[in-house]
PDB file of C-alpha atoms in Angstrom:
ATOM      1  CA  UNK A 653       0.026   0.071  -0.133  1.00  0.00           C
ATOM      2  CA  UNK A 654       1.294   3.783  -1.127  1.00  0.00           C
ATOM      3  CA  UNK A 655       0.187   4.728   2.379  1.00  0.00           C
ATOM      4  CA  UNK A 656       2.450   2.450   4.567  1.00  0.00           C
ATOM      5  CA  UNK A 657       5.596   2.923   2.113  1.00  0.00           C
ATOM      6  CA  UNK A 658       5.309   6.601   2.491  1.00  0.00           C
ATOM      7  CA  UNK A 659       4.981   5.962   6.759  1.00  0.00           C
ATOM      8  CA  UNK A 660       7.973   3.243   6.833  1.00  0.00           C
ATOM      9  CA  UNK A 661      10.194   5.704   4.075  1.00  0.00           C
ATOM     10  CA  UNK A 662       9.376   8.796   6.288  1.00  0.00           C
ATOM     11  CA  UNK A 663       8.707   8.120   9.947  1.00  0.00           C
ATOM     12  CA  UNK A 664       9.922   5.277  12.614  1.00  0.00           C
ATOM     13  CA  UNK A 665       7.565   3.219  14.639  1.00  0.00           C
ATOM     14  CA  UNK A 666       7.247   3.803  18.025  1.00  0.00           C
ATOM     15  CA  UNK A 667       8.543   0.771  18.807  1.00  0.00           C
ATOM     16  CA  UNK A 668      11.842   1.393  16.177  1.00  0.00           C
ATOM     17  CA  UNK A 669      11.975   5.096  17.681  1.00  0.00           C
ATOM     18  CA  UNK A 670      12.633   4.149  21.452  1.00  0.00           C
ATOM     19  CA  UNK A 671      14.619   1.032  20.477  1.00  0.00           C
ATOM     20  CA  UNK A 672      17.243   3.647  18.394  1.00  0.00           C
ATOM     21  CA  UNK A 673      17.185   5.891  21.282  1.00  0.00           C
ATOM     22  CA  UNK A 674      17.848   3.061  24.154  1.00  0.00           C
ATOM     23  CA  UNK A 675      14.348   4.308  25.855  1.00  0.00           C
ATOM     24  CA  UNK A 676      12.070   2.093  27.792  1.00  0.00           C
ATOM     25  CA  UNK A 677       8.050   2.245  26.782  1.00  0.00           C
ATOM     26  CA  UNK A 678       7.047   3.001  30.081  1.00  0.00           C
ATOM     27  CA  UNK A 679      10.195   5.928  30.505  1.00  0.00           C
ATOM     28  CA  UNK A 680       8.555   7.056  26.697  1.00  0.00           C
ATOM     29  CA  UNK A 681       4.828   7.711  28.519  1.00  0.00           C
ATOM     30  CA  UNK A 682       6.401   9.381  30.669  1.00  0.00           C
ATOM     31  CA  UNK A 683       8.371  11.380  29.129  1.00  0.00           C
ATOM     32  CA  UNK A 684       4.827  12.593  26.648  1.00  0.00           C
ATOM     33  CA  UNK A 685       2.947  12.781  30.319  1.00  0.00           C
ATOM     34  CA  UNK A 686       5.672  15.505  30.781  1.00  0.00           C
ATOM     35  CA  UNK A 687       5.112  17.245  28.116  1.00  0.00           C
ATOM     36  CA  UNK A 688       8.814  17.015  27.102  1.00  0.00           C
ATOM     37  CA  UNK A 689       8.021  14.356  24.004  1.00  0.00           C
ATOM     38  CA  UNK A 690       5.386  15.079  20.812  1.00  0.00           C
ATOM     39  CA  UNK A 691       2.525  12.360  20.453  1.00  0.00           C
ATOM     40  CA  UNK A 692       2.266  10.115  17.424  1.00  0.00           C
ATOM     41  CA  UNK A 693       1.899  11.846  14.293  1.00  0.00           C
ATOM     42  CA  UNK A 694       0.419   9.062  12.891  1.00  0.00           C
ATOM     43  CA  UNK A 695      -2.015   5.965  13.999  1.00  0.00           C
ATOM     44  CA  UNK A 696      -2.363   3.209  12.269  1.00  0.00           C
ATOM     45  CA  UNK A 697      -5.471   0.968  13.180  1.00  0.00           C
ATOM     46  CA  UNK A 698      -4.010  -2.327  11.311  1.00  0.00           C
ATOM     47  CA  UNK A 699      -5.619  -5.765  11.292  1.00  0.00           C
ATOM     48  CA  UNK A 700      -2.913  -8.074  10.076  1.00  0.00           C
ATOM     49  CA  UNK A 701      -4.140 -11.091   8.331  1.00  0.00           C
ATOM     50  CA  UNK A 702      -1.242 -13.992   7.852  1.00  0.00           C
ATOM     51  CA  UNK A 703      -0.894 -16.920   6.616  1.00  0.00           C
ATOM     52  CA  UNK A 704       2.110 -19.075   6.084  1.00  0.00           C
ATOM     53  CA  UNK A 705       2.952 -23.388   6.775  1.00  0.00           C
ATOM     54  CA  UNK A 706       2.079 -22.979  10.268  1.00  0.00           C
ATOM     55  CA  UNK A 707      -1.689 -22.234   9.284  1.00  0.00           C
ATOM     56  CA  UNK A 708      -3.329 -18.566   9.784  1.00  0.00           C
ATOM     57  CA  UNK A 709      -2.867 -15.845  12.252  1.00  0.00           C
ATOM     58  CA  UNK A 710      -4.561 -12.397  12.837  1.00  0.00           C
ATOM     59  CA  UNK A 711      -4.095 -10.045  15.599  1.00  0.00           C
ATOM     60  CA  UNK A 712      -5.271  -5.958  15.674  1.00  0.00           C
ATOM     61  CA  UNK A 713      -2.861  -3.312  16.493  1.00  0.00           C
ATOM     62  CA  UNK A 714      -2.598   0.077  16.884  1.00  0.00           C
ATOM     63  CA  UNK A 715       1.113   1.352  15.437  1.00  0.00           C
ATOM     64  CA  UNK A 716       2.367   5.337  16.520  1.00  0.00           C
ATOM     65  CA  UNK A 717       4.122   6.528  13.854  1.00  0.00           C
ATOM     66  CA  UNK A 718       7.070   9.908  14.244  1.00  0.00           C
ATOM     67  CA  UNK A 719       8.925  11.747  12.164  1.00  0.00           C
ATOM     68  CA  UNK A 720      12.607  10.446  12.090  1.00  0.00           C
ATOM     69  CA  UNK A 721      14.156  13.457  12.707  1.00  0.00           C
ATOM     70  CA  UNK A 722      12.266  12.795  16.099  1.00  0.00           C
ATOM     71  CA  UNK A 723      15.190  10.414  17.029  1.00  0.00           C
ATOM     72  CA  UNK A 724      17.071  13.611  17.934  1.00  0.00           C
ATOM     73  CA  UNK A 725      14.591  15.318  20.012  1.00  0.00           C
ATOM     74  CA  UNK A 726      14.502  12.275  22.208  1.00  0.00           C
ATOM     75  CA  UNK A 727      18.126  11.668  22.886  1.00  0.00           C
ATOM     76  CA  UNK A 728      17.895  14.983  23.812  1.00  0.00           C
ATOM     77  CA  UNK A 729      14.944  15.126  26.235  1.00  0.00           C
ATOM     78  CA  UNK A 730      15.234  11.654  27.255  1.00  0.00           C
ATOM     79  CA  UNK A 731      17.159  12.582  30.533  1.00  0.00           C
ATOM     80  CA  UNK A 732      15.816  15.683  31.303  1.00  0.00           C
ATOM     81  CA  UNK A 733      12.139  15.750  33.434  1.00  0.00           C
ATOM     82  CA  UNK A 734      11.389  19.725  33.223  1.00  0.00           C
ATOM     83  CA  UNK A 735       9.007  20.392  30.846  1.00  0.00           C
ATOM     84  CA  UNK A 736      10.412  23.995  31.341  1.00  0.00           C
ATOM     85  CA  UNK A 737      13.891  23.086  29.642  1.00  0.00           C
ATOM     86  CA  UNK A 738      12.474  21.279  26.598  1.00  0.00           C
ATOM     87  CA  UNK A 739      10.296  24.148  25.883  1.00  0.00           C
ATOM     88  CA  UNK A 740      13.383  27.227  26.428  1.00  0.00           C
ATOM     89  CA  UNK A 741      15.227  25.084  23.714  1.00  0.00           C
ATOM     90  CA  UNK A 742      12.158  24.801  21.448  1.00  0.00           C
ATOM     91  CA  UNK A 743      11.929  28.542  22.010  1.00  0.00           C
ATOM     92  CA  UNK A 744      14.920  29.415  21.963  1.00  0.00           C
ATOM     93  CA  UNK A 745      15.287  27.450  18.109  1.00  0.00           C
ATOM     94  CA  UNK A 746      12.061  29.321  17.054  1.00  0.00           C
ATOM     95  CA  UNK A 747      13.278  32.466  17.547  1.00  0.00           C
ATOM     96  CA  UNK A 748      16.502  32.502  16.429  1.00  0.00           C
ATOM     97  CA  UNK A 749      14.775  30.886  13.155  1.00  0.00           C
ATOM     98  CA  UNK A 750      12.869  33.785  13.045  1.00  0.00           C
ATOM     99  CA  UNK A 751      15.369  35.911  13.272  1.00  0.00           C
ATOM    100  CA  UNK A 752      17.410  34.247  10.002  1.00  0.00           C
ATOM    101  CA  UNK A 753      14.083  34.715   8.322  1.00  0.00           C
ATOM    102  CA  UNK A 754      13.731  38.588   8.771  1.00  0.00           C
ATOM    103  CA  UNK A 755      16.903  38.964   7.198  1.00  0.00           C
ATOM    104  CA  UNK A 756      16.366  37.275   4.678  1.00  0.00           C
ATOM    105  CA  UNK A 757      13.409  40.298   3.745  1.00  0.00           C
ATOM    106  CA  UNK A 758      10.827  37.595   5.136  1.00  0.00           C
ATOM    107  CA  UNK A 759       8.714  39.813   8.061  1.00  0.00           C
ATOM    108  CA  UNK A 760       6.437  39.003  10.394  1.00  0.00           C
ATOM    109  CA  UNK A 761       4.199  40.210  13.281  1.00  0.00           C
ATOM    110  CA  UNK A 762       6.147  38.853  16.377  1.00  0.00           C
ATOM    111  CA  UNK A 763       9.124  40.676  17.118  1.00  0.00           C
ATOM    112  CA  UNK A 764      11.518  39.511  20.033  1.00  0.00           C
ATOM    113  CA  UNK A 765      11.119  39.930  23.217  1.00  0.00           C
ATOM    114  CA  UNK A 766       7.132  40.658  22.764  1.00  0.00           C
ATOM    115  CA  UNK A 767       4.584  39.373  24.145  1.00  0.00           C
ATOM    116  CA  UNK A 768       2.632  38.901  20.615  1.00  0.00           C
ATOM    117  CA  UNK A 769       6.262  36.451  20.155  1.00  0.00           C
ATOM    118  CA  UNK A 770       5.729  34.600  23.267  1.00  0.00           C
ATOM    119  CA  UNK A 771       1.908  33.567  22.727  1.00  0.00           C
ATOM    120  CA  UNK A 772       3.149  32.673  19.121  1.00  0.00           C
ATOM    121  CA  UNK A 773       5.781  30.270  20.542  1.00  0.00           C
ATOM    122  CA  UNK A 774       3.429  28.938  22.619  1.00  0.00           C
ATOM    123  CA  UNK A 775       0.658  27.901  20.549  1.00  0.00           C
ATOM    124  CA  UNK A 776       3.089  26.375  17.990  1.00  0.00           C
ATOM    125  CA  UNK A 777       4.758  24.109  21.480  1.00  0.00           C
ATOM    126  CA  UNK A 778       1.305  22.519  21.926  1.00  0.00           C
ATOM    127  CA  UNK A 779       0.697  21.303  17.918  1.00  0.00           C
ATOM    128  CA  UNK A 780       4.461  20.273  18.323  1.00  0.00           C
ATOM    129  CA  UNK A 781       3.962  18.313  21.624  1.00  0.00           C
ATOM    130  CA  UNK A 782       0.219  16.724  19.712  1.00  0.00           C
ATOM    131  CA  UNK A 783       2.534  15.512  17.341  1.00  0.00           C
ATOM    132  CA  UNK A 784       0.779  17.633  14.030  1.00  0.00           C
ATOM    133  CA  UNK A 785       4.016  19.406  13.159  1.00  0.00           C
ATOM    134  CA  UNK A 786       5.624  15.612  12.477  1.00  0.00           C
ATOM    135  CA  UNK A 787       2.809  15.416   9.775  1.00  0.00           C
ATOM    136  CA  UNK A 788       2.798  18.728   8.221  1.00  0.00           C
ATOM    137  CA  UNK A 789       6.203  19.920   8.241  1.00  0.00           C
ATOM    138  CA  UNK A 790       9.770  17.912   6.757  1.00  0.00           C
ATOM    139  CA  UNK A 791      11.398  17.439   9.849  1.00  0.00           C
ATOM    140  CA  UNK A 792       8.443  18.474  12.829  1.00  0.00           C
ATOM    141  CA  UNK A 793      11.212  20.343  14.404  1.00  0.00           C
ATOM    142  CA  UNK A 794      11.376  23.981  15.859  1.00  0.00           C
ATOM    143  CA  UNK A 795      13.202  25.354  12.248  1.00  0.00           C
ATOM    144  CA  UNK A 796      10.532  23.900   9.579  1.00  0.00           C
ATOM    145  CA  UNK A 797       7.457  24.766  11.891  1.00  0.00           C
ATOM    146  CA  UNK A 798       8.720  28.320  12.269  1.00  0.00           C
ATOM    147  CA  UNK A 799       9.447  28.172   8.001  1.00  0.00           C
ATOM    148  CA  UNK A 800       5.812  27.276   7.535  1.00  0.00           C
ATOM    149  CA  UNK A 801       3.895  29.580   9.447  1.00  0.00           C
ATOM    150  CA  UNK A 802       5.628  32.578   8.840  1.00  0.00           C
ATOM    151  CA  UNK A 803       6.219  32.112   5.180  1.00  0.00           C
ATOM    152  CA  UNK A 804       2.323  31.019   4.892  1.00  0.00           C
ATOM    153  CA  UNK A 805       1.499  34.241   7.009  1.00  0.00           C
ATOM    154  CA  UNK A 806       3.905  36.317   4.190  1.00  0.00           C
ATOM    155  CA  UNK A 807       2.616  34.877   1.205  1.00  0.00           C
ATOM    156  CA  UNK A 808      -1.282  35.253   2.095  1.00  0.00           C
ATOM    157  CA  UNK A 809      -0.520  39.086   2.418  1.00  0.00           C
ATOM    158  CA  UNK A 810       1.236  39.307  -0.701  1.00  0.00           C
ATOM    159  CA  UNK A 811      -1.831  37.391  -2.209  1.00  0.00           C
ATOM    160  CA  UNK A 812      -4.026  39.726  -0.509  1.00  0.00           C
ATOM    161  CA  UNK A 813      -2.685  42.417  -2.596  1.00  0.00           C
ATOM    162  CA  UNK A 814      -5.018  43.019  -5.812  1.00  0.00           C
ATOM    163  CA  UNK A 815      -1.462  43.656  -7.669  1.00  0.00           C
ATOM    164  CA  UNK A 816       1.998  42.661  -6.956  1.00  0.00           C
ATOM    165  CA  UNK A 817       4.793  44.692  -8.634  1.00  0.00           C
ATOM    166  CA  UNK A 818       8.031  43.123  -9.642  1.00  0.00           C
ATOM    167  CA  UNK A 819      10.359  43.105  -6.515  1.00  0.00           C
ATOM    168  CA  UNK A 820       6.847  41.621  -4.373  1.00  0.00           C
ATOM    169  CA  UNK A 821       7.157  39.066  -6.987  1.00  0.00           C
ATOM    170  CA  UNK A 822      10.123  37.888  -6.082  1.00  0.00           C
ATOM    171  CA  UNK A 823       9.808  37.835  -2.869  1.00  0.00           C
ATOM    172  CA  UNK A 824       6.435  35.972  -3.277  1.00  0.00           C
ATOM    173  CA  UNK A 825       8.976  33.079  -4.783  1.00  0.00           C
ATOM    174  CA  UNK A 826      11.530  33.618  -2.258  1.00  0.00           C
ATOM    175  CA  UNK A 827       9.066  32.819   0.673  1.00  0.00           C
ATOM    176  CA  UNK A 828       7.534  29.888  -1.574  1.00  0.00           C
ATOM    177  CA  UNK A 829      10.398  27.969  -2.225  1.00  0.00           C
ATOM    178  CA  UNK A 830      11.335  28.492   1.686  1.00  0.00           C
ATOM    179  CA  UNK A 831       8.034  27.096   2.387  1.00  0.00           C
ATOM    180  CA  UNK A 832       8.972  23.589  -0.310  1.00  0.00           C
ATOM    181  CA  UNK A 833      11.972  23.185   2.057  1.00  0.00           C
ATOM    182  CA  UNK A 834      10.168  22.598   5.061  1.00  0.00           C
ATOM    183  CA  UNK A 835       7.094  20.731   3.634  1.00  0.00           C
ATOM    184  CA  UNK A 836       6.754  16.930   3.356  1.00  0.00           C
ATOM    185  CA  UNK A 837       5.813  15.264   0.680  1.00  0.00           C
ATOM    186  CA  UNK A 838       2.207  14.080   3.086  1.00  0.00           C
ATOM    187  CA  UNK A 839       0.621  11.202   2.919  1.00  0.00           C
ATOM    188  CA  UNK A 840      -1.070  10.404  -0.374  1.00  0.00           C
ATOM    189  CA  UNK A 841      -4.444  10.478   1.000  1.00  0.00           C
ATOM    190  CA  UNK A 842      -3.104  14.368   2.474  1.00  0.00           C
ATOM    191  CA  UNK A 843      -1.615  15.970  -0.203  1.00  0.00           C
ATOM    192  CA  UNK A 844      -4.451  17.598  -1.937  1.00  0.00           C
ATOM    193  CA  UNK A 845      -5.471  19.674   1.563  1.00  0.00           C
ATOM    194  CA  UNK A 846      -2.073  20.684   2.323  1.00  0.00           C
ATOM    195  CA  UNK A 847      -1.445  24.564   2.404  1.00  0.00           C
ATOM    196  CA  UNK A 848       1.755  23.530   0.379  1.00  0.00           C
ATOM    197  CA  UNK A 849      -0.591  22.833  -2.428  1.00  0.00           C
ATOM    198  CA  UNK A 850      -3.001  24.625  -2.247  1.00  0.00           C
ATOM    199  CA  UNK A 851      -0.983  27.832  -1.795  1.00  0.00           C
ATOM    200  CA  UNK A 852       0.799  26.451  -5.450  1.00  0.00           C
ATOM    201  CA  UNK A 853      -1.728  26.577  -7.073  1.00  0.00           C
ATOM    202  CA  UNK A 854      -3.235  29.877  -6.563  1.00  0.00           C
ATOM    203  CA  UNK A 855       0.342  31.347  -7.127  1.00  0.00           C
ATOM    204  CA  UNK A 856       0.542  29.527 -10.460  1.00  0.00           C
ATOM    205  CA  UNK A 857      -2.717  31.464 -11.443  1.00  0.00           C
ATOM    206  CA  UNK A 858      -1.335  34.485 -10.047  1.00  0.00           C
ATOM    207  CA  UNK A 859       2.228  34.448 -11.669  1.00  0.00           C
ATOM    208  CA  UNK A 860       2.794  34.347 -15.636  1.00  0.00           C
ATOM    209  CA  UNK A 861       5.860  32.755 -16.610  1.00  0.00           C
ATOM    210  CA  UNK A 862       8.316  34.779 -18.417  1.00  0.00           C
ATOM    211  CA  UNK A 863       7.905  33.699 -22.130  1.00  0.00           C
TER     212      UNK A 863
END
């Protein structure tokens, strides 16, 4: 199945992830309860039928899938019992990425040190812990989360304008390239629903190719 191929190509099952990071299932569950490890991005409800020399066998299982990059995150937080320390790491990485985007001309409404920025990052942190960004960004990490949210806002602001000048068109293309760099391939049944694909269609209709 194409969905299974996608999941096993880009994600680890919970059993694989905990094995690679040398973490027990109990400890892994504790880390999620502490609010330092995200929940799964996909849960596959599998009914397995097997036939072999010994006969037929059936079983049901829920298989939890996590982005492969979460191996890096789990290795960092597996000894850390403090929610605040994990959030501080996430917060710092998001702020650094926002500054890097600003340096490239991709501005946002969230200036460093403001209440608006703090609230924005807190919201993204909650989505991160829910596992949402594991499926709608390439890595699920703070850098890609920031790129996705900031560039989508920036792109929508430009598209809200009736007409774009040459400089704005170049900025739009640049922002779209950044969004593409942090967007996953998406599961087969989800590709058409993704913001990236929807924005790409709108932009294609707005920007005429050079002759």
